[in-house]
Amino acid sequence: MAGDKDTLLSMGFDSARVEWALKSTGNRGLQPAMDHIIEHEGEPVPDLSAVAESAGGARRDAMDVDDDEDAEALKSLGAAANDAIEAKSIKCSECGKIFRNTALANFHAEKSGHDQFEESTEEIKPLTEEEKKQKLEELREKMAEKRAKKAVEEAKEAKINENIRRKAGKEMGKIKEDLKVKQALKEAEEKKREKIEDAKAKAAIKAQIEADKKARNEKFAREKAIRDGQPIPGEGIAAATAPAPTAASTSSGVAGKDFKETRLQIRLSTGGQPYTTSLPSDASLREVAEFLAGQTLSIDVDTVSLAQHFPRKVFTQADFSKSLKDLGLTPSAVLIATVP
């Protein structure tokens, strides 16, 4: 009906949705249309031609059924179907509500499940403007209540999803933190081990330097005593050379350990700044000569000779293929390089 449509449009409803509601309810009034809009809020509007055809068929079927029921009701009262008794409304026997026509009564039956109806002579007056406003207000309240309920449900669901996301984020953060701690511990342990090995190597080099210094001092004292005709310190050459086996024994004891790296200090017989390097203990003596050749152009790998002052030992070209470990140079040694 035009009045119901205008009323619904004045409330701000979409025109297509209003048409759908009116056709689906068979233009049975404002209340059924409003109920339809509330029930199908958020659903897409279907093809209205199919809706109209379906609603029209249902209305015709309902009218045929109602005509038969009305005839039976009149017969039971002893009156003919064409008598002057005029039914102005239909009443639900279960709840007492009165409806203007059978279409509205059928709509009520679908919603409530009631199936006991009877004709009534009570006339339903058209809604006044005040009643229409009241109906509109009720509709607005129902829609507001439904939207509020939906908003609460959506907020609740959003909160649950946020809690799940935060929990997952915390668990992932804890895993990353644990990995960082483990990596830091591993790096600290590695640095500690390297520091200990470096300290041992430095101590061994320092001891070698001190031994070389002591040997040079003893040699200088012996030569000076011989030149001056004085007694040789240490009661003779045998006494002076006696510590050598002990030092050699100590060096060989150290070399016998499984050191992965060897720290070397290489001095040139011509003087100058010494060269230091660390090589794998399995590296050959030739690699030492190659390192030295890379530091200065005056060194030739095939002609340079290497020697150790303490214990005194000169390495030949045959020793160049041997490893530092086999030559007893681990974990550290001081070598003298001589260029012919």
mmCIF file of N, CA and C in Angstrom, residues 218-338:
data_model
loop_
_atom_site.group_PDB
_atom_site.id
_atom_site.type_symbol
_atom_site.label_atom_id
_atom_site.label_comp_id
_atom_site.label_asym_id
_atom_site.label_seq_id
_atom_site.Cartn_x
_atom_site.Cartn_y
_atom_site.Cartn_z
ATOM 1 N N GLU A 218 123.906 -16.174 28.858
ATOM 2 C CA GLU A 218 124.885 -17.197 29.271
ATOM 3 C C GLU A 218 125.994 -17.328 28.231
ATOM 4 N N LYS A 219 125.568 -17.272 26.947
ATOM 5 C CA LYS A 219 126.581 -17.377 25.898
ATOM 6 C C LYS A 219 127.531 -16.178 25.940
ATOM 7 N N PHE A 220 126.946 -14.969 26.142
ATOM 8 C CA PHE A 220 127.790 -13.771 26.220
ATOM 9 C C PHE A 220 128.742 -13.846 27.411
ATOM 10 N N ALA A 221 128.245 -14.343 28.543
ATOM 11 C CA ALA A 221 129.094 -14.455 29.740
ATOM 12 C C ALA A 221 130.231 -15.453 29.513
ATOM 13 N N ARG A 222 129.924 -16.588 28.815
ATOM 14 C CA ARG A 222 130.982 -17.571 28.559
ATOM 15 C C ARG A 222 132.043 -16.996 27.637
ATOM 16 N N GLU A 223 131.575 -16.316 26.559
ATOM 17 C CA GLU A 223 132.545 -15.749 25.619
ATOM 18 C C GLU A 223 133.404 -14.681 26.279
ATOM 19 N N LYS A 224 132.787 -13.876 27.122
ATOM 20 C CA LYS A 224 133.544 -12.823 27.820
ATOM 21 C C LYS A 224 134.568 -13.431 28.779
ATOM 22 N N ALA A 225 134.165 -14.503 29.471
ATOM 23 C CA ALA A 225 135.085 -15.153 30.409
ATOM 24 C C ALA A 225 136.264 -15.755 29.670
ATOM 25 N N ILE A 226 135.991 -16.316 28.462
ATOM 26 C CA ILE A 226 137.082 -16.903 27.694
ATOM 27 C C ILE A 226 138.037 -15.815 27.228
ATOM 28 N N ARG A 227 137.458 -14.690 26.745
ATOM 29 C CA ARG A 227 138.322 -13.600 26.282
ATOM 30 C C ARG A 227 139.168 -13.026 27.412
ATOM 31 N N ASP A 228 138.558 -12.901 28.608
ATOM 32 C CA ASP A 228 139.259 -12.308 29.745
ATOM 33 C C ASP A 228 140.115 -13.311 30.499
ATOM 34 N N GLY A 229 140.062 -14.570 30.094
ATOM 35 C CA GLY A 229 140.820 -15.596 30.805
ATOM 36 C C GLY A 229 140.262 -15.896 32.173
ATOM 37 N N GLN A 230 138.979 -15.660 32.361
ATOM 38 C CA GLN A 230 138.333 -15.903 33.651
ATOM 39 C C GLN A 230 137.662 -17.274 33.643
ATOM 40 N N PRO A 231 137.375 -17.776 34.826
ATOM 41 C CA PRO A 231 136.653 -19.068 34.887
ATOM 42 C C PRO A 231 135.290 -18.936 34.206
ATOM 43 N N ILE A 232 134.922 -19.987 33.526
ATOM 44 C CA ILE A 232 133.622 -19.982 32.824
ATOM 45 C C ILE A 232 132.499 -20.108 33.840
ATOM 46 N N PRO A 233 131.516 -19.206 33.786
ATOM 47 C CA PRO A 233 130.392 -19.288 34.745
ATOM 48 C C PRO A 233 129.653 -20.619 34.620
ATOM 49 N N GLY A 234 129.253 -21.133 35.740
ATOM 50 C CA GLY A 234 128.503 -22.391 35.726
ATOM 51 C C GLY A 234 129.414 -23.591 35.722
ATOM 52 N N GLU A 235 130.748 -23.370 35.997
ATOM 53 C CA GLU A 235 131.721 -24.460 36.091
ATOM 54 C C GLU A 235 131.793 -25.254 34.791
ATOM 55 N N GLY A 236 132.099 -24.526 33.740
ATOM 56 C CA GLY A 236 132.420 -25.202 32.490
ATOM 57 C C GLY A 236 131.261 -25.239 31.510
ATOM 58 N N ILE A 237 131.629 -25.639 30.277
ATOM 59 C CA ILE A 237 130.642 -25.683 29.188
ATOM 60 C C ILE A 237 129.569 -26.714 29.455
ATOM 61 N N ALA A 238 129.958 -27.833 30.069
ATOM 62 C CA ALA A 238 128.973 -28.885 30.349
ATOM 63 C C ALA A 238 127.913 -28.381 31.295
ATOM 64 N N ALA A 239 128.390 -27.585 32.325
ATOM 65 C CA ALA A 239 127.423 -27.039 33.283
ATOM 66 C C ALA A 239 126.544 -26.001 32.608
ATOM 67 N N ALA A 240 127.171 -25.214 31.674
ATOM 68 C CA ALA A 240 126.399 -24.163 31.009
ATOM 69 C C ALA A 240 125.332 -24.727 30.087
ATOM 70 N N THR A 241 125.645 -25.868 29.460
ATOM 71 C CA THR A 241 124.676 -26.463 28.531
ATOM 72 C C THR A 241 123.743 -27.445 29.201
ATOM 73 N N ALA A 242 123.903 -27.668 30.486
ATOM 74 C CA ALA A 242 123.062 -28.645 31.188
ATOM 75 C C ALA A 242 121.580 -28.291 31.147
ATOM 76 N N PRO A 243 121.163 -27.006 31.275
ATOM 77 C CA PRO A 243 119.725 -26.706 31.275
ATOM 78 C C PRO A 243 119.041 -26.978 29.932
ATOM 79 N N ALA A 244 119.874 -27.054 28.863
ATOM 80 C CA ALA A 244 119.262 -27.211 27.541
ATOM 81 C C ALA A 244 118.377 -28.437 27.424
ATOM 82 N N PRO A 245 118.812 -29.612 27.881
ATOM 83 C CA PRO A 245 117.936 -30.783 27.777
ATOM 84 C C PRO A 245 116.620 -30.599 28.514
ATOM 85 N N THR A 246 116.704 -29.867 29.671
ATOM 86 C CA THR A 246 115.473 -29.646 30.439
ATOM 87 C C THR A 246 114.488 -28.797 29.647
ATOM 88 N N ALA A 247 115.018 -27.723 29.033
ATOM 89 C CA ALA A 247 114.156 -26.853 28.227
ATOM 90 C C ALA A 247 113.604 -27.595 27.035
ATOM 91 N N ALA A 248 114.429 -28.421 26.409
ATOM 92 C CA ALA A 248 113.972 -29.183 25.261
ATOM 93 C C ALA A 248 112.904 -30.168 25.653
ATOM 94 N N SER A 249 113.127 -30.757 26.844
ATOM 95 C CA SER A 249 112.131 -31.706 27.333
ATOM 96 C C SER A 249 110.806 -31.024 27.584
ATOM 97 N N THR A 250 110.891 -29.785 28.156
ATOM 98 C CA THR A 250 109.663 -29.021 28.410
ATOM 99 C C THR A 250 108.954 -28.670 27.112
ATOM 100 N N SER A 251 109.789 -28.247 26.102
ATOM 101 C CA SER A 251 109.203 -27.866 24.818
ATOM 102 C C SER A 251 108.530 -29.038 24.137
ATOM 103 N N SER A 252 109.206 -30.190 24.183
ATOM 104 C CA SER A 252 108.620 -31.358 23.540
ATOM 105 C C SER A 252 107.374 -31.818 24.276
ATOM 106 N N GLY A 253 107.349 -31.595 25.613
ATOM 107 C CA GLY A 253 106.138 -31.961 26.381
ATOM 108 C C GLY A 253 104.962 -31.106 25.982
ATOM 109 N N VAL A 254 105.225 -29.801 25.745
ATOM 110 C CA VAL A 254 104.162 -28.905 25.323
ATOM 111 C C VAL A 254 103.708 -29.248 23.912
ATOM 112 N N ALA A 255 104.718 -29.575 23.048
ATOM 113 C CA ALA A 255 104.382 -29.878 21.659
ATOM 114 C C ALA A 255 103.571 -31.147 21.536
ATOM 115 N N GLY A 256 103.685 -32.000 22.520
ATOM 116 C CA GLY A 256 102.958 -33.256 22.454
ATOM 117 C C GLY A 256 101.468 -33.088 22.651
ATOM 118 N N LYS A 257 101.047 -31.924 23.185
ATOM 119 C CA LYS A 257 99.623 -31.686 23.391
ATOM 120 C C LYS A 257 98.936 -31.388 22.066
ATOM 121 N N ASP A 258 97.640 -31.559 22.054
ATOM 122 C CA ASP A 258 96.880 -31.380 20.816
ATOM 123 C C ASP A 258 96.423 -29.934 20.707
ATOM 124 N N PHE A 259 97.317 -29.054 20.203
ATOM 125 C CA PHE A 259 96.973 -27.653 19.980
ATOM 126 C C PHE A 259 96.555 -27.480 18.525
ATOM 127 N N LYS A 260 95.406 -26.843 18.314
ATOM 128 C CA LYS A 260 94.895 -26.666 16.956
ATOM 129 C C LYS A 260 95.655 -25.573 16.206
ATOM 130 N N GLU A 261 96.153 -24.561 16.934
ATOM 131 C CA GLU A 261 96.873 -23.460 16.308
ATOM 132 C C GLU A 261 98.240 -23.278 16.929
ATOM 133 N N THR A 262 99.146 -22.690 16.151
ATOM 134 C CA THR A 262 100.506 -22.402 16.619
ATOM 135 C C THR A 262 100.793 -20.924 16.368
ATOM 136 N N ARG A 263 101.201 -20.236 17.430
ATOM 137 C CA ARG A 263 101.554 -18.816 17.318
ATOM 138 C C ARG A 263 103.063 -18.725 17.084
ATOM 139 N N LEU A 264 103.453 -17.967 16.066
ATOM 140 C CA LEU A 264 104.861 -17.858 15.685
ATOM 141 C C LEU A 264 105.310 -16.401 15.692
ATOM 142 N N GLN A 265 106.571 -16.224 16.153
ATOM 143 C CA GLN A 265 107.238 -14.923 16.027
ATOM 144 C C GLN A 265 108.482 -15.162 15.187
ATOM 145 N N ILE A 266 108.554 -14.457 14.055
ATOM 146 C CA ILE A 266 109.640 -14.687 13.097
ATOM 147 C C ILE A 266 110.505 -13.432 13.034
ATOM 148 N N ARG A 267 111.781 -13.649 13.318
ATOM 149 C CA ARG A 267 112.732 -12.519 13.292
ATOM 150 C C ARG A 267 113.684 -12.696 12.117
ATOM 151 N N LEU A 268 114.056 -11.596 11.503
ATOM 152 C CA LEU A 268 115.036 -11.631 10.418
ATOM 153 C C LEU A 268 116.437 -11.513 11.003
ATOM 154 N N SER A 269 117.346 -12.265 10.434
ATOM 155 C CA SER A 269 118.738 -12.213 10.927
ATOM 156 C C SER A 269 119.351 -10.845 10.696
ATOM 157 N N THR A 270 118.783 -10.098 9.769
ATOM 158 C CA THR A 270 119.308 -8.757 9.476
ATOM 159 C C THR A 270 118.738 -7.705 10.421
ATOM 160 N N GLY A 271 117.857 -8.114 11.333
ATOM 161 C CA GLY A 271 117.257 -7.183 12.269
ATOM 162 C C GLY A 271 115.935 -6.630 11.750
ATOM 163 N N GLY A 272 115.389 -5.705 12.471
ATOM 164 C CA GLY A 272 114.112 -5.114 12.080
ATOM 165 C C GLY A 272 112.954 -5.635 12.931
ATOM 166 N N GLN A 273 111.766 -5.175 12.588
ATOM 167 C CA GLN A 273 110.556 -5.547 13.349
ATOM 168 C C GLN A 273 110.216 -7.026 13.103
ATOM 169 N N PRO A 274 109.995 -7.809 14.166
ATOM 170 C CA PRO A 274 109.625 -9.213 13.970
ATOM 171 C C PRO A 274 108.193 -9.328 13.429
ATOM 172 N N TYR A 275 107.911 -10.469 12.782
ATOM 173 C CA TYR A 275 106.574 -10.758 12.241
ATOM 174 C C TYR A 275 105.920 -11.833 13.103
ATOM 175 N N THR A 276 104.650 -11.648 13.382
ATOM 176 C CA THR A 276 103.907 -12.633 14.180
ATOM 177 C C THR A 276 102.701 -13.122 13.381
ATOM 178 N N THR A 277 102.363 -14.370 13.588
ATOM 179 C CA THR A 277 101.214 -14.965 12.900
ATOM 180 C C THR A 277 100.750 -16.203 13.654
ATOM 181 N N SER A 278 99.553 -16.660 13.342
ATOM 182 C CA SER A 278 99.001 -17.898 13.897
ATOM 183 C C SER A 278 98.596 -18.786 12.729
ATOM 184 N N LEU A 279 99.092 -20.021 12.749
ATOM 185 C CA LEU A 279 98.788 -20.979 11.699
ATOM 186 C C LEU A 279 98.266 -22.263 12.318
ATOM 187 N N PRO A 280 97.505 -23.044 11.562
ATOM 188 C CA PRO A 280 97.073 -24.352 12.086
ATOM 189 C C PRO A 280 98.283 -25.221 12.406
ATOM 190 N N SER A 281 98.191 -26.003 13.447
ATOM 191 C CA SER A 281 99.310 -26.851 13.854
ATOM 192 C C SER A 281 99.649 -27.884 12.789
ATOM 193 N N ASP A 282 98.687 -28.175 11.912
ATOM 194 C CA ASP A 282 98.947 -29.123 10.830
ATOM 195 C C ASP A 282 99.590 -28.458 9.614
ATOM 196 N N ALA A 283 99.777 -27.131 9.645
ATOM 197 C CA ALA A 283 100.401 -26.429 8.523
ATOM 198 C C ALA A 283 101.870 -26.807 8.430
ATOM 199 N N SER A 284 102.389 -26.766 7.218
ATOM 200 C CA SER A 284 103.802 -27.134 7.015
ATOM 201 C C SER A 284 104.701 -25.935 7.271
ATOM 202 N N LEU A 285 105.990 -26.240 7.442
ATOM 203 C CA LEU A 285 106.966 -25.166 7.662
ATOM 204 C C LEU A 285 107.097 -24.306 6.404
ATOM 205 N N ARG A 286 106.800 -24.915 5.254
ATOM 206 C CA ARG A 286 106.863 -24.148 4.004
ATOM 207 C C ARG A 286 105.822 -23.020 4.017
ATOM 208 N N GLU A 287 104.676 -23.250 4.638
ATOM 209 C CA GLU A 287 103.649 -22.209 4.724
ATOM 210 C C GLU A 287 104.149 -21.036 5.556
ATOM 211 N N VAL A 288 105.016 -21.321 6.527
ATOM 212 C CA VAL A 288 105.609 -20.235 7.316
ATOM 213 C C VAL A 288 106.507 -19.390 6.424
ATOM 214 N N ALA A 289 107.303 -20.085 5.583
ATOM 215 C CA ALA A 289 108.185 -19.366 4.667
ATOM 216 C C ALA A 289 107.372 -18.560 3.660
ATOM 217 N N GLU A 290 106.251 -19.107 3.199
ATOM 218 C CA GLU A 290 105.406 -18.386 2.251
ATOM 219 C C GLU A 290 104.772 -17.166 2.902
ATOM 220 N N PHE A 291 104.376 -17.291 4.190
ATOM 221 C CA PHE A 291 103.842 -16.133 4.912
ATOM 222 C C PHE A 291 104.886 -15.036 4.992
ATOM 223 N N LEU A 292 106.138 -15.435 5.322
ATOM 224 C CA LEU A 292 107.207 -14.451 5.457
ATOM 225 C C LEU A 292 107.504 -13.795 4.115
ATOM 226 N N ALA A 293 107.470 -14.579 3.019
ATOM 227 C CA ALA A 293 107.724 -14.030 1.686
ATOM 228 C C ALA A 293 106.639 -13.032 1.300
ATOM 229 N N GLY A 294 105.429 -13.248 1.803
ATOM 230 C CA GLY A 294 104.354 -12.311 1.509
ATOM 231 C C GLY A 294 104.499 -11.003 2.267
ATOM 232 N N GLN A 295 105.302 -10.992 3.316
ATOM 233 C CA GLN A 295 105.493 -9.774 4.112
ATOM 234 C C GLN A 295 106.622 -8.894 3.581
ATOM 235 N N THR A 296 107.638 -9.500 2.945
ATOM 236 C CA THR A 296 108.774 -8.717 2.458
ATOM 237 C C THR A 296 109.293 -9.319 1.163
ATOM 238 N N LEU A 297 109.656 -8.475 0.229
ATOM 239 C CA LEU A 297 110.117 -8.932 -1.078
ATOM 240 C C LEU A 297 111.527 -9.510 -1.036
ATOM 241 N N SER A 298 112.239 -9.318 0.057
ATOM 242 C CA SER A 298 113.616 -9.806 0.148
ATOM 243 C C SER A 298 113.687 -11.292 0.482
ATOM 244 N N ILE A 299 112.543 -11.931 0.720
ATOM 245 C CA ILE A 299 112.512 -13.339 1.118
ATOM 246 C C ILE A 299 112.095 -14.185 -0.064
ATOM 247 N N ASP A 300 112.860 -15.260 -0.331
ATOM 248 C CA ASP A 300 112.531 -16.254 -1.346
ATOM 249 C C ASP A 300 112.270 -17.572 -0.633
ATOM 250 N N VAL A 301 111.117 -18.165 -0.902
ATOM 251 C CA VAL A 301 110.729 -19.382 -0.190
ATOM 252 C C VAL A 301 111.741 -20.498 -0.395
ATOM 253 N N ASP A 302 112.317 -20.596 -1.589
ATOM 254 C CA ASP A 302 113.207 -21.720 -1.906
ATOM 255 C C ASP A 302 114.615 -21.527 -1.359
ATOM 256 N N THR A 303 114.988 -20.305 -0.962
ATOM 257 C CA THR A 303 116.365 -20.066 -0.496
ATOM 258 C C THR A 303 116.440 -19.669 0.970
ATOM 259 N N VAL A 304 115.328 -19.233 1.580
ATOM 260 C CA VAL A 304 115.360 -18.809 2.963
ATOM 261 C C VAL A 304 115.566 -20.015 3.872
ATOM 262 N N SER A 305 116.309 -19.798 4.952
ATOM 263 C CA SER A 305 116.513 -20.857 5.942
ATOM 264 C C SER A 305 115.923 -20.395 7.267
ATOM 265 N N LEU A 306 115.349 -21.361 7.981
ATOM 266 C CA LEU A 306 114.726 -21.070 9.267
ATOM 267 C C LEU A 306 115.431 -21.842 10.357
ATOM 268 N N ALA A 307 115.552 -21.208 11.509
ATOM 269 C CA ALA A 307 116.249 -21.852 12.634
ATOM 270 C C ALA A 307 115.555 -21.470 13.921
ATOM 271 N N GLN A 308 115.816 -22.260 14.956
ATOM 272 C CA GLN A 308 115.282 -22.011 16.293
ATOM 273 C C GLN A 308 116.471 -21.927 17.242
ATOM 274 N N HIS A 309 116.575 -20.843 17.997
ATOM 275 C CA HIS A 309 117.727 -20.655 18.883
ATOM 276 C C HIS A 309 117.637 -21.510 20.131
ATOM 277 N N PHE A 310 116.444 -21.646 20.664
ATOM 278 C CA PHE A 310 116.328 -22.398 21.915
ATOM 279 C C PHE A 310 115.083 -23.277 21.875
ATOM 280 N N PRO A 311 115.262 -24.586 21.886
ATOM 281 C CA PRO A 311 116.560 -25.278 21.744
ATOM 282 C C PRO A 311 117.121 -25.061 20.348
ATOM 283 N N ARG A 312 118.433 -25.051 20.236
ATOM 284 C CA ARG A 312 119.090 -24.736 18.976
ATOM 285 C C ARG A 312 118.775 -25.803 17.945
ATOM 286 N N LYS A 313 118.211 -25.302 16.778
ATOM 287 C CA LYS A 313 117.870 -26.247 15.720
ATOM 288 C C LYS A 313 117.732 -25.490 14.420
ATOM 289 N N VAL A 314 118.405 -26.028 13.382
ATOM 290 C CA VAL A 314 118.330 -25.434 12.053
ATOM 291 C C VAL A 314 117.480 -26.354 11.178
ATOM 292 N N PHE A 315 116.478 -25.771 10.519
ATOM 293 C CA PHE A 315 115.583 -26.556 9.674
ATOM 294 C C PHE A 315 116.074 -26.514 8.230
ATOM 295 N N THR A 316 116.110 -27.675 7.601
ATOM 296 C CA THR A 316 116.531 -27.782 6.205
ATOM 297 C C THR A 316 115.302 -27.757 5.295
ATOM 298 N N GLN A 317 115.589 -27.750 3.972
ATOM 299 C CA GLN A 317 114.486 -27.774 3.009
ATOM 300 C C GLN A 317 113.650 -29.044 3.142
ATOM 301 N N ALA A 318 114.284 -30.123 3.634
ATOM 302 C CA ALA A 318 113.542 -31.378 3.842
ATOM 303 C C ALA A 318 112.502 -31.223 4.947
ATOM 304 N N ASP A 319 112.751 -30.298 5.903
ATOM 305 C CA ASP A 319 111.799 -30.075 7.006
ATOM 306 C C ASP A 319 110.612 -29.213 6.579
ATOM 307 N N PHE A 320 110.709 -28.560 5.403
ATOM 308 C CA PHE A 320 109.644 -27.646 4.984
ATOM 309 C C PHE A 320 108.315 -28.362 4.731
ATOM 310 N N SER A 321 108.400 -29.665 4.423
ATOM 311 C CA SER A 321 107.164 -30.405 4.162
ATOM 312 C C SER A 321 106.530 -30.955 5.430
ATOM 313 N N LYS A 322 107.229 -30.858 6.562
ATOM 314 C CA LYS A 322 106.721 -31.377 7.831
ATOM 315 C C LYS A 322 105.798 -30.333 8.488
ATOM 316 N N SER A 323 104.912 -30.815 9.335
ATOM 317 C CA SER A 323 103.974 -29.908 10.013
ATOM 318 C C SER A 323 104.630 -29.270 11.218
ATOM 319 N N LEU A 324 104.058 -28.152 11.652
ATOM 320 C CA LEU A 324 104.572 -27.447 12.832
ATOM 321 C C LEU A 324 104.494 -28.328 14.070
ATOM 322 N N LYS A 325 103.469 -29.155 14.118
ATOM 323 C CA LYS A 325 103.305 -30.055 15.259
ATOM 324 C C LYS A 325 104.402 -31.105 15.278
ATOM 325 N N ASP A 326 104.691 -31.677 14.101
ATOM 326 C CA ASP A 326 105.746 -32.709 14.033
ATOM 327 C C ASP A 326 107.118 -32.137 14.332
ATOM 328 N N LEU A 327 107.319 -30.853 14.015
ATOM 329 C CA LEU A 327 108.618 -30.216 14.272
ATOM 330 C C LEU A 327 108.750 -29.713 15.699
ATOM 331 N N GLY A 328 107.712 -29.905 16.542
ATOM 332 C CA GLY A 328 107.768 -29.499 17.939
ATOM 333 C C GLY A 328 107.656 -28.005 18.147
ATOM 334 N N LEU A 329 106.966 -27.300 17.237
ATOM 335 C CA LEU A 329 106.844 -25.843 17.348
ATOM 336 C C LEU A 329 105.548 -25.397 18.013
ATOM 337 N N THR A 330 104.665 -26.341 18.349
ATOM 338 C CA THR A 330 103.406 -25.989 19.007
ATOM 339 C C THR A 330 103.621 -25.884 20.502
ATOM 340 N N PRO A 331 102.856 -25.055 21.222
ATOM 341 C CA PRO A 331 101.819 -24.141 20.700
ATOM 342 C C PRO A 331 102.370 -22.809 20.207
ATOM 343 N N SER A 332 103.702 -22.552 20.469
ATOM 344 C CA SER A 332 104.297 -21.294 20.043
ATOM 345 C C SER A 332 105.793 -21.476 19.896
ATOM 346 N N ALA A 333 106.407 -20.612 19.083
ATOM 347 C CA ALA A 333 107.863 -20.703 18.857
ATOM 348 C C ALA A 333 108.359 -19.395 18.296
ATOM 349 N N VAL A 334 109.684 -19.195 18.447
ATOM 350 C CA VAL A 334 110.359 -18.036 17.874
ATOM 351 C C VAL A 334 111.351 -18.564 16.847
ATOM 352 N N LEU A 335 111.207 -18.106 15.593
ATOM 353 C CA LEU A 335 112.073 -18.563 14.506
ATOM 354 C C LEU A 335 112.939 -17.425 14.000
ATOM 355 N N ILE A 336 114.155 -17.793 13.500
ATOM 356 C CA ILE A 336 115.061 -16.827 12.921
ATOM 357 C C ILE A 336 115.159 -17.151 11.435
ATOM 358 N N ALA A 337 114.867 -16.156 10.598
ATOM 359 C CA ALA A 337 114.931 -16.337 9.148
ATOM 360 C C ALA A 337 116.216 -15.719 8.634
ATOM 361 N N THR A 338 116.964 -16.503 7.844
ATOM 362 C CA THR A 338 118.218 -16.035 7.277
ATOM 363 C C THR A 338 118.120 -16.065 5.760
#
